[in-house]
Amino acid sequence: MKNDFQRALRYLRRACFLKCPECGTKPVFLPILKTRRLSDYFTPLDGCPRCGYAYERETGYFLLSIWAINYGFGSILGIAIYCYLEWNYYLPLPLLLVGVITPVVLFNFLFARHSKAFFLALDHYFDPHTKDGSGGDGGSGKGNPPRNPIPAPPVNAPQPVEPAVPV
Ligand SMILES: [Zn+2]
């Protein structure tokens, strides 16, 4: 139990610094100064160059990180800002909307990388995908199994029947 708690803290600490959840040494994203496009900012690397941990297990893997973690924390922040402004200042509605929406959008942009790193940490904690299933040993160097390629359709699969053309 204590080891699990320490392991969870270790993964969350690595996520705070945007490091690989498995070995904790290599970054999950390109450094900001090396990003050339906006998508470089948001897209994690394919995997860890040190331990081979695959960051994106499958297509759409990080959807939950954006929908749950990033938008979730953004919503909590928005509600908190709204309550603070509503209770302390009597702002007109347009100014109140600007005062709430602007910091939330900025927060969502800046927190996008961390939300993916936290999601990686949570997923690695609850469902480690190392070869030995040990759940992270600080970089054993064993790496992860490669992603399964998309299976080709069987050769003798029934072919779709073309509809008869009326004459
Ligand atoms: Zn690593």
mmCIF file of C-alpha atoms and ligand atoms in Angstrom:
data_model
loop_
_atom_site.group_PDB
_atom_site.id
_atom_site.type_symbol
_atom_site.label_atom_id
_atom_site.label_comp_id
_atom_site.label_asym_id
_atom_site.label_seq_id
_atom_site.Cartn_x
_atom_site.Cartn_y
_atom_site.Cartn_z
ATOM 1 C CA MET A 1 0.000 0.000 0.000
ATOM 2 C CA LYS A 2 2.763 2.403 0.934
ATOM 3 C CA ASN A 3 4.693 1.402 -2.167
ATOM 4 C CA ASP A 4 1.632 2.081 -4.329
ATOM 5 C CA PHE A 5 1.271 5.527 -2.823
ATOM 6 C CA GLN A 6 4.938 6.275 -3.382
ATOM 7 C CA ARG A 7 4.678 4.982 -6.933
ATOM 8 C CA ALA A 8 1.676 7.231 -7.598
ATOM 9 C CA LEU A 9 3.526 10.226 -6.173
ATOM 10 C CA ARG A 10 6.560 9.390 -8.285
ATOM 11 C CA TYR A 11 4.467 9.274 -11.471
ATOM 12 C CA LEU A 12 2.676 12.521 -10.619
ATOM 13 C CA ARG A 13 5.975 14.243 -9.862
ATOM 14 C CA ARG A 14 7.342 13.113 -13.216
ATOM 15 C CA ALA A 15 4.166 14.396 -14.894
ATOM 16 C CA CYS A 16 4.636 17.800 -13.251
ATOM 17 C CA PHE A 17 7.985 18.051 -15.003
ATOM 18 C CA LEU A 18 6.583 16.535 -18.233
ATOM 19 C CA LYS A 19 8.928 13.561 -17.992
ATOM 20 C CA CYS A 20 8.445 9.950 -19.040
ATOM 21 C CA PRO A 21 6.314 8.179 -16.409
ATOM 22 C CA GLU A 22 8.398 5.007 -16.639
ATOM 23 C CA CYS A 23 11.977 6.241 -16.290
ATOM 24 C CA GLY A 24 11.454 9.893 -15.371
ATOM 25 C CA THR A 25 14.432 11.165 -17.323
ATOM 26 C CA LYS A 26 13.327 11.979 -20.870
ATOM 27 C CA PRO A 27 10.664 14.530 -21.823
ATOM 28 C CA VAL A 28 7.214 13.651 -23.086
ATOM 29 C CA PHE A 29 7.101 16.684 -25.410
ATOM 30 C CA LEU A 30 9.512 18.630 -27.553
ATOM 31 C CA PRO A 31 11.106 21.519 -25.660
ATOM 32 C CA ILE A 32 9.142 24.702 -26.291
ATOM 33 C CA LEU A 33 12.062 26.400 -28.027
ATOM 34 C CA LYS A 34 12.250 23.551 -30.553
ATOM 35 C CA THR A 35 8.571 23.614 -31.492
ATOM 36 C CA ARG A 36 7.961 24.937 -34.974
ATOM 37 C CA ARG A 37 4.214 24.525 -35.243
ATOM 38 C CA LEU A 38 1.354 24.709 -32.830
ATOM 39 C CA SER A 39 0.802 20.976 -33.176
ATOM 40 C CA ASP A 40 4.362 20.368 -31.920
ATOM 41 C CA TYR A 41 3.326 22.065 -28.719
ATOM 42 C CA PHE A 42 0.342 19.797 -28.178
ATOM 43 C CA THR A 43 1.605 16.496 -29.584
ATOM 44 C CA PRO A 44 3.654 14.180 -27.384
ATOM 45 C CA LEU A 45 6.675 12.415 -28.793
ATOM 46 C CA ASP A 46 6.148 8.875 -30.049
ATOM 47 C CA GLY A 47 7.889 7.354 -27.084
ATOM 48 C CA CYS A 48 10.685 7.644 -24.610
ATOM 49 C CA PRO A 49 14.104 7.496 -26.285
ATOM 50 C CA ARG A 50 15.623 5.959 -23.156
ATOM 51 C CA CYS A 51 13.243 3.232 -22.050
ATOM 52 C CA GLY A 52 11.012 2.890 -25.113
ATOM 53 C CA TYR A 53 7.789 3.663 -23.282
ATOM 54 C CA ALA A 54 5.175 4.418 -25.934
ATOM 55 C CA TYR A 55 3.411 7.641 -25.023
ATOM 56 C CA GLU A 56 0.431 7.297 -27.337
ATOM 57 C CA ARG A 57 -0.815 3.742 -27.187
ATOM 58 C CA GLU A 58 -3.454 4.137 -29.847
ATOM 59 C CA THR A 59 -5.250 6.737 -31.892
ATOM 60 C CA GLY A 60 -7.335 8.988 -29.690
ATOM 61 C CA TYR A 61 -5.502 7.880 -26.572
ATOM 62 C CA PHE A 62 -5.283 11.411 -25.198
ATOM 63 C CA LEU A 63 -8.937 12.351 -25.776
ATOM 64 C CA LEU A 64 -9.787 11.632 -22.164
ATOM 65 C CA SER A 65 -6.890 13.751 -20.973
ATOM 66 C CA ILE A 66 -8.322 16.764 -22.776
ATOM 67 C CA TRP A 67 -11.989 16.132 -22.044
ATOM 68 C CA ALA A 68 -11.634 15.103 -18.434
ATOM 69 C CA ILE A 69 -8.448 16.591 -17.036
ATOM 70 C CA ASN A 70 -7.903 19.754 -19.073
ATOM 71 C CA TYR A 71 -11.532 20.821 -19.445
ATOM 72 C CA GLY A 72 -12.326 19.587 -15.941
ATOM 73 C CA PHE A 73 -9.705 21.729 -14.275
ATOM 74 C CA GLY A 74 -10.585 24.591 -16.626
ATOM 75 C CA SER A 75 -14.230 24.346 -15.565
ATOM 76 C CA ILE A 76 -13.317 24.374 -11.886
ATOM 77 C CA LEU A 77 -11.135 27.406 -12.484
ATOM 78 C CA GLY A 78 -13.919 29.140 -14.404
ATOM 79 C CA ILE A 79 -16.446 28.512 -11.645
ATOM 80 C CA ALA A 80 -14.005 29.770 -9.036
ATOM 81 C CA ILE A 81 -13.276 32.946 -10.978
ATOM 82 C CA TYR A 82 -16.982 33.505 -11.592
ATOM 83 C CA CYS A 83 -17.810 33.141 -7.904
ATOM 84 C CA TYR A 84 -14.997 35.466 -6.915
ATOM 85 C CA LEU A 85 -16.030 38.148 -9.420
ATOM 86 C CA GLU A 86 -19.742 37.770 -8.710
ATOM 87 C CA TRP A 87 -19.390 38.004 -4.953
ATOM 88 C CA ASN A 88 -16.795 40.774 -4.812
ATOM 89 C CA TYR A 89 -17.577 42.972 -7.802
ATOM 90 C CA TYR A 90 -20.832 43.878 -9.474
ATOM 91 C CA LEU A 91 -19.684 43.667 -13.068
ATOM 92 C CA PRO A 92 -21.982 43.952 -16.081
ATOM 93 C CA LEU A 93 -22.551 40.636 -17.844
ATOM 94 C CA PRO A 94 -20.263 41.206 -20.884
ATOM 95 C CA LEU A 95 -17.367 42.191 -18.636
ATOM 96 C CA LEU A 96 -18.068 39.242 -16.356
ATOM 97 C CA LEU A 97 -17.978 36.865 -19.328
ATOM 98 C CA VAL A 98 -14.681 38.271 -20.559
ATOM 99 C CA GLY A 99 -13.283 38.101 -17.043
ATOM 100 C CA VAL A 100 -14.194 34.424 -16.747
ATOM 101 C CA ILE A 101 -13.572 33.121 -20.257
ATOM 102 C CA THR A 102 -10.201 34.756 -20.961
ATOM 103 C CA PRO A 103 -8.236 33.177 -18.098
ATOM 104 C CA VAL A 104 -9.953 29.809 -18.647
ATOM 105 C CA VAL A 105 -8.963 29.679 -22.329
ATOM 106 C CA LEU A 106 -5.424 30.734 -21.457
ATOM 107 C CA PHE A 107 -5.293 28.108 -18.717
ATOM 108 C CA ASN A 108 -6.534 25.370 -21.066
ATOM 109 C CA PHE A 109 -3.842 26.260 -23.578
ATOM 110 C CA LEU A 110 -1.037 26.308 -21.031
ATOM 111 C CA PHE A 111 -2.289 23.220 -19.160
ATOM 112 C CA ALA A 112 -2.735 21.032 -22.255
ATOM 113 C CA ARG A 113 0.714 19.450 -21.987
ATOM 114 C CA HIS A 114 0.383 18.788 -18.286
ATOM 115 C CA SER A 115 -3.066 17.263 -18.690
ATOM 116 C CA LYS A 116 -1.606 14.725 -21.123
ATOM 117 C CA ALA A 117 1.338 14.058 -18.827
ATOM 118 C CA PHE A 118 -1.001 13.550 -15.854
ATOM 119 C CA PHE A 119 -3.145 11.237 -17.937
ATOM 120 C CA LEU A 120 -0.048 9.240 -18.880
ATOM 121 C CA ALA A 121 0.911 9.032 -15.209
ATOM 122 C CA LEU A 122 -2.564 7.882 -14.170
ATOM 123 C CA ASP A 123 -2.766 5.342 -16.951
ATOM 124 C CA HIS A 124 0.706 4.051 -16.185
ATOM 125 C CA TYR A 125 -0.243 3.697 -12.538
ATOM 126 C CA PHE A 126 -3.511 1.850 -13.068
ATOM 127 C CA ASP A 127 -2.625 -0.042 -16.245
ATOM 128 C CA PRO A 128 1.125 -0.315 -16.752
ATOM 129 C CA HIS A 129 2.112 -1.595 -20.137
ATOM 130 C CA THR A 130 5.649 -2.726 -19.569
ATOM 131 C CA LYS A 131 6.746 -6.115 -20.857
ATOM 132 C CA ASP A 132 7.032 -7.608 -17.403
ATOM 133 C CA GLY A 133 3.961 -5.782 -16.095
ATOM 134 C CA SER A 134 5.896 -4.537 -13.112
ATOM 135 C CA GLY A 135 4.322 -1.119 -13.345
ATOM 136 C CA GLY A 136 7.435 0.922 -13.555
ATOM 137 C CA ASP A 137 10.741 0.100 -12.050
ATOM 138 C CA GLY A 138 12.491 3.333 -12.789
ATOM 139 C CA GLY A 139 13.777 2.389 -16.187
ATOM 140 C CA SER A 140 14.561 -1.265 -16.442
ATOM 141 C CA GLY A 141 15.408 -0.806 -20.084
ATOM 142 C CA LYS A 142 13.045 -3.601 -21.031
ATOM 143 C CA GLY A 143 10.840 -1.271 -22.963
ATOM 144 C CA ASN A 144 7.383 -1.919 -24.228
ATOM 145 C CA PRO A 145 6.094 -4.295 -26.800
ATOM 146 C CA PRO A 146 5.612 -2.618 -30.140
ATOM 147 C CA ARG A 147 2.161 -1.587 -31.115
ATOM 148 C CA ASN A 148 0.254 -4.255 -32.900
ATOM 149 C CA PRO A 149 -0.052 -3.495 -36.574
ATOM 150 C CA ILE A 150 -3.510 -3.217 -37.997
ATOM 151 C CA PRO A 151 -4.376 -6.744 -39.094
ATOM 152 C CA ALA A 152 -4.911 -7.245 -42.789
ATOM 153 C CA PRO A 153 -8.291 -8.616 -43.829
ATOM 154 C CA PRO A 154 -8.257 -12.353 -44.462
ATOM 155 C CA VAL A 155 -7.569 -13.377 -48.029
ATOM 156 C CA ASN A 156 -10.629 -15.575 -48.393
ATOM 157 C CA ALA A 157 -13.010 -13.094 -46.807
ATOM 158 C CA PRO A 158 -16.355 -12.821 -48.573
ATOM 159 C CA GLN A 159 -16.312 -10.025 -51.096
ATOM 160 C CA PRO A 160 -19.125 -7.485 -51.083
ATOM 161 C CA VAL A 161 -21.764 -8.300 -53.637
ATOM 162 C CA GLU A 162 -22.381 -5.575 -56.191
ATOM 163 C CA PRO A 163 -26.027 -4.773 -56.740
ATOM 164 C CA ALA A 164 -27.465 -5.903 -60.044
ATOM 165 C CA VAL A 165 -27.756 -3.101 -62.541
ATOM 166 C CA PRO A 166 -31.309 -2.846 -63.921
ATOM 167 C CA VAL A 167 -31.432 -2.976 -67.716
HETATM 168 ZN ZN ZN B 1 11.362 6.622 -20.310
#
